[in-house]
Coordinates of C-alpha atoms in Angstrom, one line a residue:
X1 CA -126.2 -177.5 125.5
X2 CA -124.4 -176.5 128.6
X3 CA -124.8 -179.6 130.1
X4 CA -123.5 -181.4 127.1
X5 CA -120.3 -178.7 127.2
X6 CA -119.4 -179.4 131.3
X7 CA -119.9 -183.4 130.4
X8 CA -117.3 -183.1 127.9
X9 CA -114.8 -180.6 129.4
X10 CA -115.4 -183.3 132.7
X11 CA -114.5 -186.4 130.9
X12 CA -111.3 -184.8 128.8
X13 CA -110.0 -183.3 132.1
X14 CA -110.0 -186.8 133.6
X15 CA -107.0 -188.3 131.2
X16 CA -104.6 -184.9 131.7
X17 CA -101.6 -185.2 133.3
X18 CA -100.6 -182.0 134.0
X19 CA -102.5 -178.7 134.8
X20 CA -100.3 -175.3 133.3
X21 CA -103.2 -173.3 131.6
X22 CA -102.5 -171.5 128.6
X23 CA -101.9 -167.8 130.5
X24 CA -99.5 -170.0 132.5
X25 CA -97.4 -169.5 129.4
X26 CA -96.9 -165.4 129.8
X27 CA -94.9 -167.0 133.0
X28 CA -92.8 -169.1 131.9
X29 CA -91.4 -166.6 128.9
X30 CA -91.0 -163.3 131.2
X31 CA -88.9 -166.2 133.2
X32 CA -86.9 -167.0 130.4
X33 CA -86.8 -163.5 128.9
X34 CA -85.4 -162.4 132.3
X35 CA -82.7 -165.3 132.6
X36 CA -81.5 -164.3 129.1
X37 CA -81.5 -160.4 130.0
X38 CA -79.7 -161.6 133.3
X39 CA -77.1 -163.3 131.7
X40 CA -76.6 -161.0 128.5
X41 CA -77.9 -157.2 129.2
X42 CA -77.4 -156.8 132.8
X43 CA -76.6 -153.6 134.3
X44 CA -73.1 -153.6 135.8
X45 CA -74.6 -153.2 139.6
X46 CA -76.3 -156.7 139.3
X47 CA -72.8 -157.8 139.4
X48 CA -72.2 -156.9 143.3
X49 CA -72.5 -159.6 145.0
X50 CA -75.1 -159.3 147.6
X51 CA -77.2 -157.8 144.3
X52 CA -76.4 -161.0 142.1
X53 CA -77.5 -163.5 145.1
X54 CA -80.8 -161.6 145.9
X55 CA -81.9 -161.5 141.9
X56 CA -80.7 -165.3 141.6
X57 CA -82.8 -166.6 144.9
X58 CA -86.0 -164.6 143.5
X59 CA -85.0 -166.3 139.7
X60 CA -85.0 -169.7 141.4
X61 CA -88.5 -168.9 143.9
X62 CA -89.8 -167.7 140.3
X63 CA -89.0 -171.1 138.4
X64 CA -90.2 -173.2 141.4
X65 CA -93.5 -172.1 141.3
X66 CA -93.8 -172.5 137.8
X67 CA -92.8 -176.2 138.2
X68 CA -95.2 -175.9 140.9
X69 CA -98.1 -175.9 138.6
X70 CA -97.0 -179.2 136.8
X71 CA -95.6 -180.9 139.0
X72 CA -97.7 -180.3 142.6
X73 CA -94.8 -181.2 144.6
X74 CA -92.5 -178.7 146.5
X75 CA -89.7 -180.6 147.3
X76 CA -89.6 -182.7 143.9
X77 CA -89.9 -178.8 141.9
X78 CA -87.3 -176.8 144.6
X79 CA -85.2 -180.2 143.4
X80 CA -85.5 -179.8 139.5
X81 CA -84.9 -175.6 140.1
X82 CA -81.5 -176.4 141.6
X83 CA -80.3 -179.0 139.2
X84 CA -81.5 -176.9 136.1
X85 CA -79.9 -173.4 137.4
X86 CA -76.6 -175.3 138.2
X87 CA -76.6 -175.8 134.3
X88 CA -76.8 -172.5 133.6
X89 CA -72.8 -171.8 134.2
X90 CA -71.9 -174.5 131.3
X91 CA -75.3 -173.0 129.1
X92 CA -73.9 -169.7 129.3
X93 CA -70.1 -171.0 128.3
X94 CA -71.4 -172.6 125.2
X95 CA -73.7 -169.6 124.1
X96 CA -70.3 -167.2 124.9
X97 CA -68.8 -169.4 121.8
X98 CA -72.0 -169.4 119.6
X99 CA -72.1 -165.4 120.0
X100 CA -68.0 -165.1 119.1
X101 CA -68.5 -167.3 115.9
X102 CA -71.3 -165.2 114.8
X103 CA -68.9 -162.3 115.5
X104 CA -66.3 -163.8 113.7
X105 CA -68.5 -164.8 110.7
X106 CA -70.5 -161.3 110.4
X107 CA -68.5 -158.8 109.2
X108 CA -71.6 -156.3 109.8
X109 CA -70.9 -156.7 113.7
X110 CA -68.2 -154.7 115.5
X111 CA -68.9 -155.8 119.1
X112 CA -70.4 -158.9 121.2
X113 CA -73.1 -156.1 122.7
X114 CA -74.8 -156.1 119.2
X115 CA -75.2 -159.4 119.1
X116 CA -76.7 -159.8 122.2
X117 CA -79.0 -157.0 121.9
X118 CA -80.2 -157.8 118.2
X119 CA -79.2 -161.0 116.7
X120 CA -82.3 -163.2 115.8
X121 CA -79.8 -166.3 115.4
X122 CA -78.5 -166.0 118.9
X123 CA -81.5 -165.3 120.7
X124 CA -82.8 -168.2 119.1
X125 CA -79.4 -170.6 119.8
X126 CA -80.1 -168.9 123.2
X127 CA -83.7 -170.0 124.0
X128 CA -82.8 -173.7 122.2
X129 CA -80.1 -173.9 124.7
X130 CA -82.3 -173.4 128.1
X131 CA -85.1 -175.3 126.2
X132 CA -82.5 -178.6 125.4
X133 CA -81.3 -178.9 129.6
X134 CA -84.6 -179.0 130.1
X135 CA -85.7 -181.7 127.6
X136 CA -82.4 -183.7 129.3
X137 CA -84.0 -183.5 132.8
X138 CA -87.6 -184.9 131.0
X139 CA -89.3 -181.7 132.2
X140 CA -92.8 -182.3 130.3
X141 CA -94.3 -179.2 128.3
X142 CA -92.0 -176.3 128.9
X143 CA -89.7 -177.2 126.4
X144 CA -91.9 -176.9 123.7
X145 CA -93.8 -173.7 125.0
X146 CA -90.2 -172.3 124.8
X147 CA -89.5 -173.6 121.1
X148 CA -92.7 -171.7 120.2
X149 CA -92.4 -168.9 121.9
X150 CA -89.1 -167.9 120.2
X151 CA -90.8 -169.7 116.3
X152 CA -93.3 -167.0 116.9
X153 CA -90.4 -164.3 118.5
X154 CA -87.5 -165.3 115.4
X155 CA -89.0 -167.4 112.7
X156 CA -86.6 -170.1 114.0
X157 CA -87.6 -173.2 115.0
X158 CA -85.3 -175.9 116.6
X159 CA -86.6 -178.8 118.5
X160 CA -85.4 -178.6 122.1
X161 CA -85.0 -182.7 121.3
X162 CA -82.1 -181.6 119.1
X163 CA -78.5 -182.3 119.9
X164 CA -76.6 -179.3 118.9
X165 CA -72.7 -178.5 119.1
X166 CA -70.3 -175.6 120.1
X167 CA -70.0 -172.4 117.8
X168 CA -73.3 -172.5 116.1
X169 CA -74.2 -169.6 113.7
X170 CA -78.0 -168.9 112.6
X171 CA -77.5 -166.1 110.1
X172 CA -81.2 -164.3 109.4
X173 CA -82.5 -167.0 110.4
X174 CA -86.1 -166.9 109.5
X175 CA -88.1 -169.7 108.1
X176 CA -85.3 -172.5 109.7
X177 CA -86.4 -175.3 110.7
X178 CA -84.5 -178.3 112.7
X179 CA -86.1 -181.8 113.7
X180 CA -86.3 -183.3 117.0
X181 CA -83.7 -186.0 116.1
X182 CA -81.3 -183.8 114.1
X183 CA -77.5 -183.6 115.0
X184 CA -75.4 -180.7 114.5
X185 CA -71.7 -180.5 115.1
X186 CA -69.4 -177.9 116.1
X187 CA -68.6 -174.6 113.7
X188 CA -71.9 -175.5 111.8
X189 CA -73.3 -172.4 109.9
X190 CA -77.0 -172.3 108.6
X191 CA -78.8 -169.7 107.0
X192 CA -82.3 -168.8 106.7
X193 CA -84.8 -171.4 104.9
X194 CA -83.0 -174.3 105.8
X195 CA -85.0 -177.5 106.9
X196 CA -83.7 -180.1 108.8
X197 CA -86.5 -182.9 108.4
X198 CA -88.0 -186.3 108.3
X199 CA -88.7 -188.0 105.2
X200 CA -91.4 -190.3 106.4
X201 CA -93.8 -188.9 109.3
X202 CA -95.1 -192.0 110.9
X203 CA -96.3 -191.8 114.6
X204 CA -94.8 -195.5 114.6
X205 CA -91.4 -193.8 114.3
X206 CA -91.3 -191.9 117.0
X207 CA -88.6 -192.9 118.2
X208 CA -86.5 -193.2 115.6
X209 CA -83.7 -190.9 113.9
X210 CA -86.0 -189.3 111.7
X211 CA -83.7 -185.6 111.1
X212 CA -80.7 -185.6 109.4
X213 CA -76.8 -185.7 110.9
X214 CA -74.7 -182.5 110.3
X215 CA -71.2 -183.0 110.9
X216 CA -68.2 -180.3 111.7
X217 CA -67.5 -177.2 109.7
X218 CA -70.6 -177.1 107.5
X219 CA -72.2 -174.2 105.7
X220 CA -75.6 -174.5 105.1
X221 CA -77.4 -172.2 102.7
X222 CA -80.6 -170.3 101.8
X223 CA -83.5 -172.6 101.6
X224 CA -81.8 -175.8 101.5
X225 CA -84.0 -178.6 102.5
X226 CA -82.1 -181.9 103.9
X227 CA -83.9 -184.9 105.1
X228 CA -83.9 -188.6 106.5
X229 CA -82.0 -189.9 109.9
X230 CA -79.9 -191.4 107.7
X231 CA -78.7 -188.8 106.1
X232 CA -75.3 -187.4 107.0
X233 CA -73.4 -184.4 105.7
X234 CA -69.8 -184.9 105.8
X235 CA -67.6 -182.5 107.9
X236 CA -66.1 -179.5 105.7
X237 CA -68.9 -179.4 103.5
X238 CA -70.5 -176.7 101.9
X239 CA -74.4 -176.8 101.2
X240 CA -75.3 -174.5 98.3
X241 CA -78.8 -172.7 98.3
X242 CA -82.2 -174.2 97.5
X243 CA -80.1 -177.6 97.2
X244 CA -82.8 -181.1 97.9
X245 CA -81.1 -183.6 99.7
X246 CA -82.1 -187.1 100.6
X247 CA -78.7 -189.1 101.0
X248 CA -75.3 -189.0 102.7
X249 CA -72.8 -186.6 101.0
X250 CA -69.0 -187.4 101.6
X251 CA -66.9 -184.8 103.8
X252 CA -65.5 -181.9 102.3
X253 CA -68.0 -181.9 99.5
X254 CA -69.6 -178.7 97.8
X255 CA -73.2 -179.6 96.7
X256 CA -74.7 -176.8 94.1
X257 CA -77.9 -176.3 92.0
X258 CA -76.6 -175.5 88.2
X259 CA -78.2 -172.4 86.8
X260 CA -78.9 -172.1 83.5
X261 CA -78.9 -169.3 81.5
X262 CA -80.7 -168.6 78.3
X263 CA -80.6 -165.9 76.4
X264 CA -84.2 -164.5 74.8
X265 CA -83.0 -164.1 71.6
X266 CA -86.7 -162.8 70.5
X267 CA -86.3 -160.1 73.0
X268 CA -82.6 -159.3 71.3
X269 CA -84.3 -159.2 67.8
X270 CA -87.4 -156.8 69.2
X271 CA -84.8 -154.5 70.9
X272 CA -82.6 -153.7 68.2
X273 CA -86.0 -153.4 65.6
X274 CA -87.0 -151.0 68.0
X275 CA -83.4 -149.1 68.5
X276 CA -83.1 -148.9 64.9
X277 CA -86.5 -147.8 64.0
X278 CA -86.3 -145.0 67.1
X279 CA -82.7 -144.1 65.3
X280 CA -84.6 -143.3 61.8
X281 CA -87.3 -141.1 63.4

């Protein structure tokens, strides 16, 4: 039985590409946990500048070596480190936006600190944000150890394949989920339930446009399920809750489910039997 156990574990080994073991993960999210706590909940004396350039040079030492364990090539991984932490400037921009139109949409927040101590959404936006450079440099695997670690962190999950604008707001958040091939626009607001999906899932399509295309200046809301690459909501639209939707709606469009309210007349009759008989007693 043994024997039969090491032949198998021999042969699969032999068509892997890359090594990272699953404990390799715990790295890779106290990296990431760190960089977000670096950028969002420092303490005001990281900010002196012989401080800042000591924590960044043991960030990028930390990031190499966990390239190092995919790649097994120093100069290739100290290569990818620098390009990817020369993003972080124009990351950290874009998530600055993302956290005021959260601000500006809440009225429950009072200050950018709350947000960035305690906002599912954002730290969610946050971890998509580090996850999609990555995915543009073809970095193989981390991406989507990121994507799960915050799915299992938030409830959110967003495909770090997923092209995503300026001044995104997830509000709650749990239970969204946003395909690999999905665009969203600028100002786009989504709330918690919402899927983003594929209609057909077909390892032929691959690569294909398979997620939806949400424009500018869309609200999206509870548990509204949109689906198909050739689906596009229009700019200025407004999505109402639990709304199915499986073609292009036209910009500045409201989409709502009717509800439909009957009354139980049976229940009327019962009540005022029982009122009147509880009057004669």
């Amino acid at each position: 039985m043994i024997e039969n156990l090491h032949y198998l574990l021999k042969y699969s080994f032999q068509g892997r590409k890359y090594f990272l073991n699953f404990s390799d993960q715990k790295d890779i999210f106290s990296f990431f946990e760190d960089l977000f706590n670096f950028l969002f909940n420092r303490s005001p004396f990281i900010l002196e500048k012989s401080i800042f350039r000591e924590f960044w040079k043991k960030m990028n030492k930390r990031f190499c070596n966990i390239l190092e364990k995919i790649y097994k090539n120093t100069f290739k991984c100290k290569f990818i480190c620098k390009k990817f932490l020369e993003k972080i400037p124009n990351i950290y921009e874009k998530l600055i936006f993302d956290a005021k139109a959260i601000s500006q949409f809440d009225p429950a927040i009072d200050i950018l600190e709350e947000i960035f101590l305690s906002h599912s959404g954002f730290f969610a936006i946050a971890f998509y944000r580090f996850s999609h450079e990555l995915w543009n440099q073809k970095i193989p695997l981390i991406p989507n150890i990121i994507s799960n670690f915050i799915r299992s962190k938030t409830g959110i999950e967003i495909n770090p394949e997923a092209c995503i604008g300026k001044y995104l707001v997830i509000d709650h958040g749990s239970g969204i989920v946003i395909g690999s091939s999905s665009c969203i626009g600028n100002h786009v607001k989504i709330y918690q339930g919402v899927t983003l999906g594929s209609i057909k899932v077909k390892k032929s399509l691959a690569n294909k446009k398979r997620h939806p295309t949400i424009e500018d200046n869309v609200i999206i809301y509870v548990g509204s399920i949109i689906l198909g690459g050739d689906t596009i909501i229009g700019k200025n639209s407004i999505i109402g809750g639990k709304s199915w939707i499986t073609q292009s709606i036209p910009p500045f469009s409201i989409v709502s489910q009717k509800s439909i309210i009957k009354i139980r007349i049976n229940e009327i009759a019962k009540h005022f039997a029982n009122s009147r008989k509880n009057s004669s007693c």
